[in-house]
Amino acid sequence: MTESVLIEKYDAVVVGAGHAGCEAALALARLSFDTILFTVSVDSIAMMPCNPNVGGTSKGHLVREIDALGGEMGKNIDRTFIQSKMLNRSKGPAVHSLRAQADKKEYSSSMRKILEQTDHLTIRQGEVTELIVEENKVTGIKTNTGAIYQCKVCILCTGTYLNARCITGNVSTNTGPNGLQSATHLSDSLEKFGIEIRRFKTGTPARMDGSTIDYSKMEPQYGDEKIVPFSFSNRPEDLQREQVKCWLTYTNEKTHEIIMDNIDRSPLYSGSIKGTGPRYCPSIEDKVVRFADKSRHQVFIEPEGNYTNEMYVGGMSSSLPEDVQEKMYRTVPGLENAKIVRNAYAIEYDCINSLELLPSLEFKKIKGLFSAGQTNGSSGYEEAAAQGLVAGINAARKLQEKEPIIIDRSQGYIGVLIDDLVTKGTNEPYRMMTSRAEYRLLLRQDNADERLTKIGYEVGLIDKERYDSFVKKYELIQSEVNRIRQTFVGNTQKVQNLLKKYESTPLSSGIALAELIKRPELSYDFVEPIDENRPSLSEEVKEEVNIILKYEGYIRRQKKQVEQFHKLEKKKIPSNINYDEVGSLRLEAIQKLKDVQPESIGQAARISGVSPSDISVLLVYLEQMNR
């Protein structure tokens, strides 16, 4: 038996140095709390074990919100991207999402450098095996060597390492991602304190030797000519650089035939994988079985970095045996002679039931203990980083004896993400999507700073110089919106010629420029030739002005919906309420309300299994209590 020895005391312990752990540790340290960050390997800090990119549909929103609050992910991908693209430009601004290919090694190295240069932050390699809890409050952790580190708060950011095992065919190894050491004891410690543990699964595709790929059979995918930064603190002109190409190819009927002929050898279908996998990011064998009517599926070939030949085969994650993988991948056009560098594999791991958490991401049962990232049943680097930042902020605020910061569903995708996890829970790896946000026209990626920078400044993660710059930007935007609303043009020949150019209805009398901009075929930029007093403005300011004017009616409507949402959020539920005493509540509702312990009527109404009639009963009961 290992002898326990007290090593050091810290304000905060962060367990795990993935994307959640990095944000959590940086937030605490930047707020001047002595923090120690544990990782099973210092070489795995901010590692990207799966896809080599940051952002994407809805995930790009999260990264920009992280940046607006004072987090690091946006700045780090701006430093290390090798291709950048704004997705969904052909659609409305609510779903525009930034996505960047990262140099994986450089992304990790750059984040590690930031951590190492941050005051109040210590990095330590080691496996945390036990929590030390006294009177329902975390007081420290113990490592596998018996070392004890005392702390006032602790954040679990264990990712996919808890009791992890990687599976390829009938071969299973008890390791975390990329063959790194798994954490084999912490789950037991959590269960000892009454925390419910679940088993989830995810996976990754093979990596190919790029020099053995025939790109002539694939469609090139280029980055944007004009780069849009993830971080609001960066200027587009400072990020212009030469970009790499990605490639698009497809599976075919031969690919699908090989998969179906060997489906009984897939751990997913043989029963050897017990964990629940992600519905919205299925393996290739899942796609072929579930979408049998599809004759092909997209496959993206993406570089892993500037200084490696490894190429990521996006869209073809798998746990099929190695010999099947060899045959399967080589049916794809361009991969006929490609050589596998790393096999595809599935990974099973432990995570918690996210209903164990408060909206602050603190455990209900253990004070001072927080949890963030895939530990909470989510998936993705961006979801993890967002939770890590919020957990770090709220752990710091607990040390400051301040109220936690709760970002609600009308303020950010971060709010939607966390609210979904702690209110609805998840029975599969949770993935952020734009469709999950009710107020997505208000929660655009372009205005994340308007929504959240003030919070970041008040918390202490945004400095005054950046905050003043932000205030000036939105003063310019509002000033220009007001000017455009008060600028009128007549039915002159110049105006009529411009309208004809864009196939827009001619004018019979004068009109405000703001009304012209609302026309589907026109925009703020298109009307510039007839706007004689237009000031010189940055592209981001012009984009905001255009959106505010063009979607004014829709934005006003969503703001009214948000007002109704806030009314229900303000109706607080006492923490000492006994739901068994609330007459006429259905049994299912009683159980769900007890499990979640909602803080407001609004949150209660979002719980799966709680009906509108249950909410009506609860409102009447609360009114009687108040009397």
CSV table of N, CA and C in Angstrom, one decimal, residues 270-411:
chain,number,residue,atom,x,y,z
A,270,SER,N,-21.0,-6.5,-32.6
A,270,SER,CA,-20.7,-7.8,-31.9
A,270,SER,C,-21.1,-7.8,-30.5
A,271,GLY,N,-21.2,-6.5,-29.9
A,271,GLY,CA,-21.6,-6.4,-28.5
A,271,GLY,C,-20.4,-6.2,-27.6
A,272,SER,N,-19.2,-6.1,-28.1
A,272,SER,CA,-18.0,-5.9,-27.2
A,272,SER,C,-17.9,-4.5,-26.8
A,273,ILE,N,-18.5,-3.5,-27.5
A,273,ILE,CA,-18.6,-2.2,-27.1
A,273,ILE,C,-19.9,-1.9,-26.4
A,274,LYS,N,-19.8,-1.5,-25.1
A,274,LYS,CA,-21.0,-1.3,-24.3
A,274,LYS,C,-21.4,0.1,-24.2
A,275,GLY,N,-20.4,1.0,-24.4
A,275,GLY,CA,-20.7,2.5,-24.3
A,275,GLY,C,-21.6,3.0,-25.4
A,276,THR,N,-22.3,4.1,-25.1
A,276,THR,CA,-23.2,4.8,-26.0
A,276,THR,C,-22.4,5.7,-26.9
A,277,GLY,N,-22.5,5.6,-28.2
A,277,GLY,CA,-21.7,6.5,-29.1
A,277,GLY,C,-22.5,7.7,-29.5
A,278,PRO,N,-21.8,8.7,-30.2
A,278,PRO,CA,-22.5,9.9,-30.6
A,278,PRO,C,-23.4,9.7,-31.8
A,279,ARG,N,-24.6,10.1,-31.7
A,279,ARG,CA,-25.6,10.0,-32.8
A,279,ARG,C,-25.2,10.9,-34.0
A,280,TYR,N,-24.7,12.1,-33.7
A,280,TYR,CA,-24.5,13.0,-34.7
A,280,TYR,C,-23.1,13.0,-35.3
A,281,CYS,N,-22.3,12.0,-34.9
A,281,CYS,CA,-20.9,11.8,-35.5
A,281,CYS,C,-20.7,10.3,-35.5
A,282,PRO,N,-21.5,9.6,-36.3
A,282,PRO,CA,-21.4,8.1,-36.3
A,282,PRO,C,-20.2,7.6,-37.0
A,283,SER,N,-19.8,6.4,-36.7
A,283,SER,CA,-18.7,5.7,-37.4
A,283,SER,C,-19.2,5.3,-38.8
A,284,ILE,N,-18.3,5.0,-39.7
A,284,ILE,CA,-18.7,4.7,-41.1
A,284,ILE,C,-19.5,3.4,-41.1
A,285,GLU,N,-19.3,2.5,-40.2
A,285,GLU,CA,-20.2,1.3,-40.3
A,285,GLU,C,-21.6,1.6,-39.8
A,286,ASP,N,-21.7,2.6,-38.8
A,286,ASP,CA,-23.0,3.1,-38.4
A,286,ASP,C,-23.7,3.8,-39.6
A,287,LYS,N,-23.0,4.6,-40.3
A,287,LYS,CA,-23.6,5.3,-41.4
A,287,LYS,C,-24.2,4.3,-42.5
A,288,VAL,N,-23.4,3.3,-42.8
A,288,VAL,CA,-23.7,2.4,-43.8
A,288,VAL,C,-25.0,1.6,-43.4
A,289,VAL,N,-25.0,1.2,-42.1
A,289,VAL,CA,-26.2,0.4,-41.6
A,289,VAL,C,-27.4,1.3,-41.5
A,290,ARG,N,-27.3,2.5,-41.0
A,290,ARG,CA,-28.4,3.4,-40.7
A,290,ARG,C,-28.9,4.1,-41.9
A,291,PHE,N,-28.1,4.3,-42.9
A,291,PHE,CA,-28.5,5.1,-44.1
A,291,PHE,C,-28.2,4.1,-45.3
A,292,ALA,N,-28.9,3.0,-45.3
A,292,ALA,CA,-28.7,2.0,-46.3
A,292,ALA,C,-29.0,2.5,-47.7
A,293,ASP,N,-29.9,3.5,-47.8
A,293,ASP,CA,-30.3,4.0,-49.1
A,293,ASP,C,-29.2,4.9,-49.7
A,294,LYS,N,-28.2,5.3,-49.0
A,294,LYS,CA,-27.2,6.2,-49.5
A,294,LYS,C,-26.1,5.3,-50.2
A,295,SER,N,-25.8,5.7,-51.4
A,295,SER,CA,-24.8,5.0,-52.2
A,295,SER,C,-23.4,5.5,-51.9
A,296,ARG,N,-23.3,6.7,-51.3
A,296,ARG,CA,-21.9,7.2,-51.0
A,296,ARG,C,-22.0,8.2,-49.8
A,297,HIS,N,-20.9,8.4,-49.1
A,297,HIS,CA,-20.8,9.3,-48.0
A,297,HIS,C,-19.5,10.2,-48.2
A,298,GLN,N,-19.6,11.4,-47.8
A,298,GLN,CA,-18.5,12.3,-48.0
A,298,GLN,C,-17.3,11.9,-47.1
A,299,VAL,N,-16.1,12.1,-47.7
A,299,VAL,CA,-14.8,11.8,-47.0
A,299,VAL,C,-13.9,13.0,-47.2
A,300,PHE,N,-13.5,13.6,-46.1
A,300,PHE,CA,-12.6,14.8,-46.2
A,300,PHE,C,-11.2,14.4,-45.8
A,301,ILE,N,-10.3,14.7,-46.6
A,301,ILE,CA,-8.8,14.4,-46.4
A,301,ILE,C,-8.2,15.7,-45.9
A,302,GLU,N,-7.8,15.7,-44.7
A,302,GLU,CA,-7.3,17.0,-44.0
A,302,GLU,C,-5.9,16.8,-43.5
A,303,PRO,N,-5.0,17.8,-43.8
A,303,PRO,CA,-3.6,17.7,-43.2
A,303,PRO,C,-3.6,17.8,-41.7
A,304,GLU,N,-2.7,17.1,-41.1
A,304,GLU,CA,-2.6,17.2,-39.6
A,304,GLU,C,-1.6,18.3,-39.2
A,305,GLY,N,-0.9,18.8,-40.2
A,305,GLY,CA,0.1,19.9,-39.8
A,305,GLY,C,1.0,20.2,-41.0
A,306,ASN,N,1.8,21.3,-40.8
A,306,ASN,CA,2.7,21.7,-41.9
A,306,ASN,C,3.9,20.8,-42.0
A,307,TYR,N,4.3,20.1,-40.9
A,307,TYR,CA,5.5,19.4,-40.9
A,307,TYR,C,5.3,17.9,-40.8
A,308,THR,N,4.2,17.4,-41.3
A,308,THR,CA,4.0,15.9,-41.3
A,308,THR,C,3.2,15.5,-42.5
A,309,ASN,N,3.4,14.3,-43.0
A,309,ASN,CA,2.6,13.8,-44.1
A,309,ASN,C,1.3,13.2,-43.7
A,310,GLU,N,1.0,13.1,-42.4
A,310,GLU,CA,-0.2,12.5,-41.9
A,310,GLU,C,-1.4,13.2,-42.4
A,311,MET,N,-2.4,12.5,-42.9
A,311,MET,CA,-3.7,13.1,-43.3
A,311,MET,C,-4.8,12.4,-42.6
A,312,TYR,N,-5.7,13.2,-42.1
A,312,TYR,CA,-6.9,12.8,-41.4
A,312,TYR,C,-8.0,12.4,-42.4
A,313,VAL,N,-8.6,11.2,-42.2
A,313,VAL,CA,-9.6,10.8,-43.1
A,313,VAL,C,-11.0,11.1,-42.5
A,314,GLY,N,-11.4,12.3,-42.6
A,314,GLY,CA,-12.7,12.8,-41.9
A,314,GLY,C,-13.9,12.1,-42.5
A,315,GLY,N,-14.8,11.6,-41.6
A,315,GLY,CA,-16.0,11.0,-42.1
A,315,GLY,C,-16.0,9.5,-42.1
A,316,MET,N,-14.8,8.9,-41.8
A,316,MET,CA,-14.6,7.4,-41.8
A,316,MET,C,-14.1,6.9,-40.5
A,317,SER,N,-14.6,7.4,-39.4
A,317,SER,CA,-14.1,6.8,-38.1
A,317,SER,C,-14.7,5.4,-38.1
A,318,SER,N,-13.9,4.5,-37.4
A,318,SER,CA,-14.3,3.1,-37.4
A,318,SER,C,-13.6,2.3,-36.3
A,319,SER,N,-14.2,1.2,-36.0
A,319,SER,CA,-13.5,0.3,-35.0
A,319,SER,C,-13.4,-1.1,-35.6
A,320,LEU,N,-13.5,-1.2,-37.0
A,320,LEU,CA,-13.4,-2.5,-37.7
A,320,LEU,C,-12.0,-3.0,-37.6
A,321,PRO,N,-11.8,-4.3,-37.7
A,321,PRO,CA,-10.5,-4.9,-37.6
A,321,PRO,C,-9.5,-4.3,-38.7
A,322,GLU,N,-8.2,-4.4,-38.4
A,322,GLU,CA,-7.2,-3.8,-39.2
A,322,GLU,C,-7.3,-4.3,-40.7
A,323,ASP,N,-7.5,-5.6,-40.9
A,323,ASP,CA,-7.5,-6.1,-42.3
A,323,ASP,C,-8.7,-5.5,-43.0
A,324,VAL,N,-9.8,-5.3,-42.3
A,324,VAL,CA,-11.0,-4.7,-43.0
A,324,VAL,C,-10.7,-3.3,-43.3
A,325,GLN,N,-10.1,-2.6,-42.4
A,325,GLN,CA,-9.8,-1.2,-42.6
A,325,GLN,C,-8.9,-1.0,-43.9
A,326,GLU,N,-7.9,-1.9,-44.0
A,326,GLU,CA,-7.0,-1.8,-45.2
A,326,GLU,C,-7.9,-1.9,-46.5
A,327,LYS,N,-8.8,-2.9,-46.6
A,327,LYS,CA,-9.6,-3.1,-47.8
A,327,LYS,C,-10.6,-1.9,-48.0
A,328,MET,N,-11.2,-1.5,-46.9
A,328,MET,CA,-12.3,-0.5,-46.9
A,328,MET,C,-11.7,0.8,-47.4
A,329,TYR,N,-10.7,1.3,-46.8
A,329,TYR,CA,-10.1,2.6,-47.2
A,329,TYR,C,-9.7,2.7,-48.6
A,330,ARG,N,-9.1,1.6,-49.1
A,330,ARG,CA,-8.6,1.5,-50.4
A,330,ARG,C,-9.6,1.5,-51.6
A,331,THR,N,-10.9,1.4,-51.2
A,331,THR,CA,-12.0,1.5,-52.2
A,331,THR,C,-12.3,2.9,-52.5
A,332,VAL,N,-11.8,3.8,-51.7
A,332,VAL,CA,-12.2,5.3,-51.8
A,332,VAL,C,-11.3,5.9,-52.9
A,333,PRO,N,-11.9,6.6,-53.8
A,333,PRO,CA,-11.1,7.2,-54.9
A,333,PRO,C,-10.0,8.1,-54.3
A,334,GLY,N,-8.7,7.9,-54.8
A,334,GLY,CA,-7.6,8.6,-54.3
A,334,GLY,C,-6.8,7.8,-53.2
A,335,LEU,N,-7.5,6.9,-52.5
A,335,LEU,CA,-6.8,6.1,-51.5
A,335,LEU,C,-6.5,4.7,-51.9
A,336,GLU,N,-6.5,4.4,-53.2
A,336,GLU,CA,-6.3,3.0,-53.6
A,336,GLU,C,-5.0,2.5,-53.2
A,337,ASN,N,-4.0,3.3,-53.1
A,337,ASN,CA,-2.6,2.9,-52.8
A,337,ASN,C,-2.1,3.5,-51.5
A,338,ALA,N,-3.0,4.1,-50.8
A,338,ALA,CA,-2.6,4.9,-49.6
A,338,ALA,C,-2.2,3.9,-48.5
A,339,LYS,N,-1.2,4.3,-47.7
A,339,LYS,CA,-0.7,3.5,-46.6
A,339,LYS,C,-1.2,4.1,-45.3
A,340,ILE,N,-1.7,3.3,-44.4
A,340,ILE,CA,-2.2,3.7,-43.1
A,340,ILE,C,-1.0,4.0,-42.1
A,341,VAL,N,-1.0,5.1,-41.5
A,341,VAL,CA,0.0,5.5,-40.5
A,341,VAL,C,-0.5,5.0,-39.1
A,342,ARG,N,-1.8,5.3,-38.8
A,342,ARG,CA,-2.4,5.0,-37.6
A,342,ARG,C,-3.8,4.4,-37.9
A,343,ASN,N,-4.1,3.3,-37.3
A,343,ASN,CA,-5.4,2.7,-37.5
A,343,ASN,C,-6.5,3.5,-36.9
A,344,ALA,N,-7.7,3.4,-37.4
A,344,ALA,CA,-8.9,3.9,-36.8
A,344,ALA,C,-9.2,3.1,-35.5
A,345,TYR,N,-9.8,3.7,-34.5
A,345,TYR,CA,-10.2,3.0,-33.3
A,345,TYR,C,-11.4,3.6,-32.7
A,346,ALA,N,-12.1,2.8,-31.9
A,346,ALA,CA,-13.1,3.4,-31.0
A,346,ALA,C,-12.5,3.5,-29.6
A,347,ILE,N,-13.1,4.4,-28.8
A,347,ILE,CA,-12.6,4.5,-27.4
A,347,ILE,C,-13.8,4.6,-26.5
A,348,GLU,N,-13.8,3.7,-25.5
A,348,GLU,CA,-14.8,3.7,-24.4
A,348,GLU,C,-14.3,4.4,-23.2
A,349,TYR,N,-15.1,5.1,-22.4
A,349,TYR,CA,-14.6,5.8,-21.3
A,349,TYR,C,-15.7,6.1,-20.3
A,350,ASP,N,-15.4,6.4,-19.1
A,350,ASP,CA,-16.3,6.8,-18.0
A,350,ASP,C,-16.6,8.3,-18.1
A,351,CYS,N,-17.8,8.6,-17.8
A,351,CYS,CA,-18.2,10.0,-17.6
A,351,CYS,C,-19.3,10.1,-16.5
A,352,ILE,N,-19.6,11.3,-16.1
A,352,ILE,CA,-20.6,11.4,-15.0
A,352,ILE,C,-22.0,11.7,-15.7
A,353,ASN,N,-23.0,11.5,-14.9
A,353,ASN,CA,-24.3,12.0,-15.2
A,353,ASN,C,-24.4,13.5,-15.0
A,354,SER,N,-24.5,14.2,-16.1
A,354,SER,CA,-24.4,15.7,-15.9
A,354,SER,C,-25.5,16.3,-15.1
A,355,LEU,N,-26.6,15.5,-14.8
A,355,LEU,CA,-27.6,16.1,-13.9
A,355,LEU,C,-27.1,16.2,-12.4
A,356,GLU,N,-25.9,15.7,-12.2
A,356,GLU,CA,-25.2,15.8,-10.9
A,356,GLU,C,-24.8,17.2,-10.6
A,357,LEU,N,-24.8,18.1,-11.7
A,357,LEU,CA,-24.2,19.4,-11.6
A,357,LEU,C,-25.2,20.5,-11.5
A,358,LEU,N,-24.8,21.6,-10.8
A,358,LEU,CA,-25.5,22.9,-10.8
A,358,LEU,C,-25.2,23.6,-12.1
A,359,PRO,N,-26.0,24.6,-12.5
A,359,PRO,CA,-25.6,25.4,-13.7
A,359,PRO,C,-24.3,26.1,-13.6
A,360,SER,N,-23.7,26.2,-12.5
A,360,SER,CA,-22.3,26.7,-12.3
A,360,SER,C,-21.3,25.7,-12.7
A,361,LEU,N,-21.7,24.4,-12.9
A,361,LEU,CA,-20.8,23.3,-13.1
A,361,LEU,C,-20.2,22.7,-11.8
A,362,GLU,N,-20.7,23.2,-10.7
A,362,GLU,CA,-20.3,22.6,-9.4
A,362,GLU,C,-21.2,21.4,-9.1
A,363,PHE,N,-20.6,20.4,-8.5
A,363,PHE,CA,-21.4,19.2,-8.1
A,363,PHE,C,-22.4,19.6,-7.0
A,364,LYS,N,-23.6,19.1,-7.1
A,364,LYS,CA,-24.6,19.3,-6.1
A,364,LYS,C,-24.2,18.7,-4.7
A,365,LYS,N,-23.5,17.5,-4.8
A,365,LYS,CA,-23.2,16.7,-3.6
A,365,LYS,C,-21.9,17.1,-2.9
A,366,ILE,N,-21.0,17.7,-3.7
A,366,ILE,CA,-19.7,18.0,-3.1
A,366,ILE,C,-19.3,19.5,-3.4
A,367,LYS,N,-19.3,20.3,-2.4
A,367,LYS,CA,-19.0,21.7,-2.5
A,367,LYS,C,-17.5,21.9,-3.0
A,368,GLY,N,-17.3,22.8,-3.9
A,368,GLY,CA,-16.0,23.1,-4.3
A,368,GLY,C,-15.5,22.2,-5.4
A,369,LEU,N,-16.2,21.2,-5.8
A,369,LEU,CA,-15.8,20.3,-6.8
A,369,LEU,C,-16.6,20.6,-8.1
A,370,PHE,N,-15.9,20.9,-9.2
A,370,PHE,CA,-16.5,21.3,-10.5
A,370,PHE,C,-16.2,20.2,-11.5
A,371,SER,N,-16.9,20.2,-12.6
A,371,SER,CA,-16.6,19.3,-13.7
A,371,SER,C,-16.8,19.9,-15.0
A,372,ALA,N,-16.0,19.6,-16.0
A,372,ALA,CA,-16.1,20.3,-17.3
A,372,ALA,C,-15.6,19.3,-18.4
A,373,GLY,N,-16.3,19.5,-19.6
A,373,GLY,CA,-15.8,18.8,-20.8
A,373,GLY,C,-16.4,17.4,-21.0
A,374,GLN,N,-15.7,16.5,-21.6
A,374,GLN,CA,-16.2,15.2,-21.9
A,374,GLN,C,-16.5,14.4,-20.7
A,375,THR,N,-15.9,14.8,-19.6
A,375,THR,CA,-16.3,14.2,-18.3
A,375,THR,C,-17.8,14.4,-18.0
A,376,ASN,N,-18.4,15.4,-18.5
A,376,ASN,CA,-19.8,15.7,-18.3
A,376,ASN,C,-20.7,15.1,-19.4
A,377,GLY,N,-20.1,14.3,-20.3
A,377,GLY,CA,-20.9,13.6,-21.3
A,377,GLY,C,-21.0,14.4,-22.6
A,378,SER,N,-20.3,15.4,-22.8
A,378,SER,CA,-20.3,16.2,-24.0
A,378,SER,C,-19.3,15.6,-25.0
A,379,SER,N,-19.2,16.1,-26.2
A,379,SER,CA,-18.2,15.7,-27.2
A,379,SER,C,-17.6,17.0,-27.7
A,380,GLY,N,-16.4,16.9,-28.3
A,380,GLY,CA,-15.8,18.0,-29.0
A,380,GLY,C,-14.9,18.9,-28.2
A,381,TYR,N,-13.9,19.4,-28.9
A,381,TYR,CA,-12.9,20.3,-28.2
A,381,TYR,C,-13.6,21.6,-27.8
A,382,GLU,N,-14.4,22.1,-28.6
A,382,GLU,CA,-15.0,23.5,-28.3
A,382,GLU,C,-16.0,23.4,-27.2
A,383,GLU,N,-16.8,22.4,-27.1
A,383,GLU,CA,-17.7,22.2,-26.0
A,383,GLU,C,-17.0,22.1,-24.7
A,384,ALA,N,-15.8,21.3,-24.8
A,384,ALA,CA,-15.0,21.1,-23.6
A,384,ALA,C,-14.4,22.4,-23.1
A,385,ALA,N,-13.8,23.2,-24.0
A,385,ALA,CA,-13.1,24.4,-23.7
A,385,ALA,C,-14.1,25.4,-23.1
A,386,ALA,N,-15.4,25.5,-23.6
A,386,ALA,CA,-16.4,26.4,-23.1
A,386,ALA,C,-16.7,26.0,-21.7
A,387,GLN,N,-16.9,24.8,-21.4
A,387,GLN,CA,-17.3,24.3,-20.0
A,387,GLN,C,-16.1,24.6,-19.1
A,388,GLY,N,-14.9,24.3,-19.6
A,388,GLY,CA,-13.7,24.5,-18.8
A,388,GLY,C,-13.5,26.0,-18.3
A,389,LEU,N,-13.8,26.9,-19.3
A,389,LEU,CA,-13.7,28.3,-18.9
A,389,LEU,C,-14.8,28.7,-17.9
A,390,VAL,N,-16.0,28.2,-18.1
A,390,VAL,CA,-17.1,28.6,-17.1
A,390,VAL,C,-16.8,28.0,-15.7
A,391,ALA,N,-16.3,26.7,-15.7
A,391,ALA,CA,-16.0,26.1,-14.5
A,391,ALA,C,-14.8,26.8,-13.8
A,392,GLY,N,-13.8,27.2,-14.6
A,392,GLY,CA,-12.7,28.0,-14.0
A,392,GLY,C,-13.1,29.3,-13.4
A,393,ILE,N,-14.0,30.0,-14.1
A,393,ILE,CA,-14.5,31.3,-13.6
A,393,ILE,C,-15.3,31.1,-12.3
A,394,ASN,N,-16.2,30.1,-12.3
A,394,ASN,CA,-17.0,29.9,-11.1
A,394,ASN,C,-16.3,29.3,-10.0
A,395,ALA,N,-15.2,28.5,-10.2
A,395,ALA,CA,-14.4,28.1,-9.1
A,395,ALA,C,-13.7,29.3,-8.5
A,396,ALA,N,-13.2,30.2,-9.4
A,396,ALA,CA,-12.6,31.4,-8.9
A,396,ALA,C,-13.5,32.3,-8.1
A,397,ARG,N,-14.8,32.4,-8.5
A,397,ARG,CA,-15.8,33.2,-7.8
A,397,ARG,C,-16.1,32.5,-6.5
A,398,LYS,N,-16.1,31.2,-6.4
A,398,LYS,CA,-16.3,30.6,-5.1
A,398,LYS,C,-15.2,30.9,-4.2
A,399,LEU,N,-14.0,31.0,-4.6
A,399,LEU,CA,-12.9,31.4,-3.8
A,399,LEU,C,-13.0,32.9,-3.4
A,400,GLN,N,-13.6,33.7,-4.3
A,400,GLN,CA,-13.8,35.1,-4.0
A,400,GLN,C,-15.1,35.3,-3.1
A,401,GLU,N,-15.8,34.3,-2.9
A,401,GLU,CA,-17.1,34.3,-2.2
A,401,GLU,C,-18.1,35.2,-2.9
A,402,LYS,N,-18.1,35.1,-4.2
A,402,LYS,CA,-19.0,35.8,-5.1
A,402,LYS,C,-20.0,34.8,-5.7
A,403,GLU,N,-21.1,35.3,-6.2
A,403,GLU,CA,-22.1,34.5,-6.9
A,403,GLU,C,-21.5,34.0,-8.2
A,404,PRO,N,-21.9,32.8,-8.6
A,404,PRO,CA,-21.4,32.2,-9.9
A,404,PRO,C,-21.9,33.0,-11.1
A,405,ILE,N,-21.2,32.9,-12.2
A,405,ILE,CA,-21.6,33.5,-13.4
A,405,ILE,C,-22.4,32.4,-14.2
A,406,ILE,N,-23.7,32.7,-14.4
A,406,ILE,CA,-24.5,31.7,-15.2
A,406,ILE,C,-24.9,32.4,-16.5
A,407,ILE,N,-24.4,31.9,-17.6
A,407,ILE,CA,-24.8,32.4,-18.9
A,407,ILE,C,-26.0,31.7,-19.3
A,408,ASP,N,-27.1,32.5,-19.6
A,408,ASP,CA,-28.4,31.8,-19.9
A,408,ASP,C,-28.5,31.5,-21.4
A,409,ARG,N,-29.6,30.9,-21.7
A,409,ARG,CA,-29.8,30.5,-23.1
A,409,ARG,C,-30.0,31.6,-24.1
A,410,SER,N,-30.3,32.8,-23.6
A,410,SER,CA,-30.5,33.9,-24.4
A,410,SER,C,-29.2,34.7,-24.6
A,411,GLN,N,-28.1,34.4,-23.9
A,411,GLN,CA,-26.9,35.1,-23.9
A,411,GLN,C,-25.8,34.4,-24.7
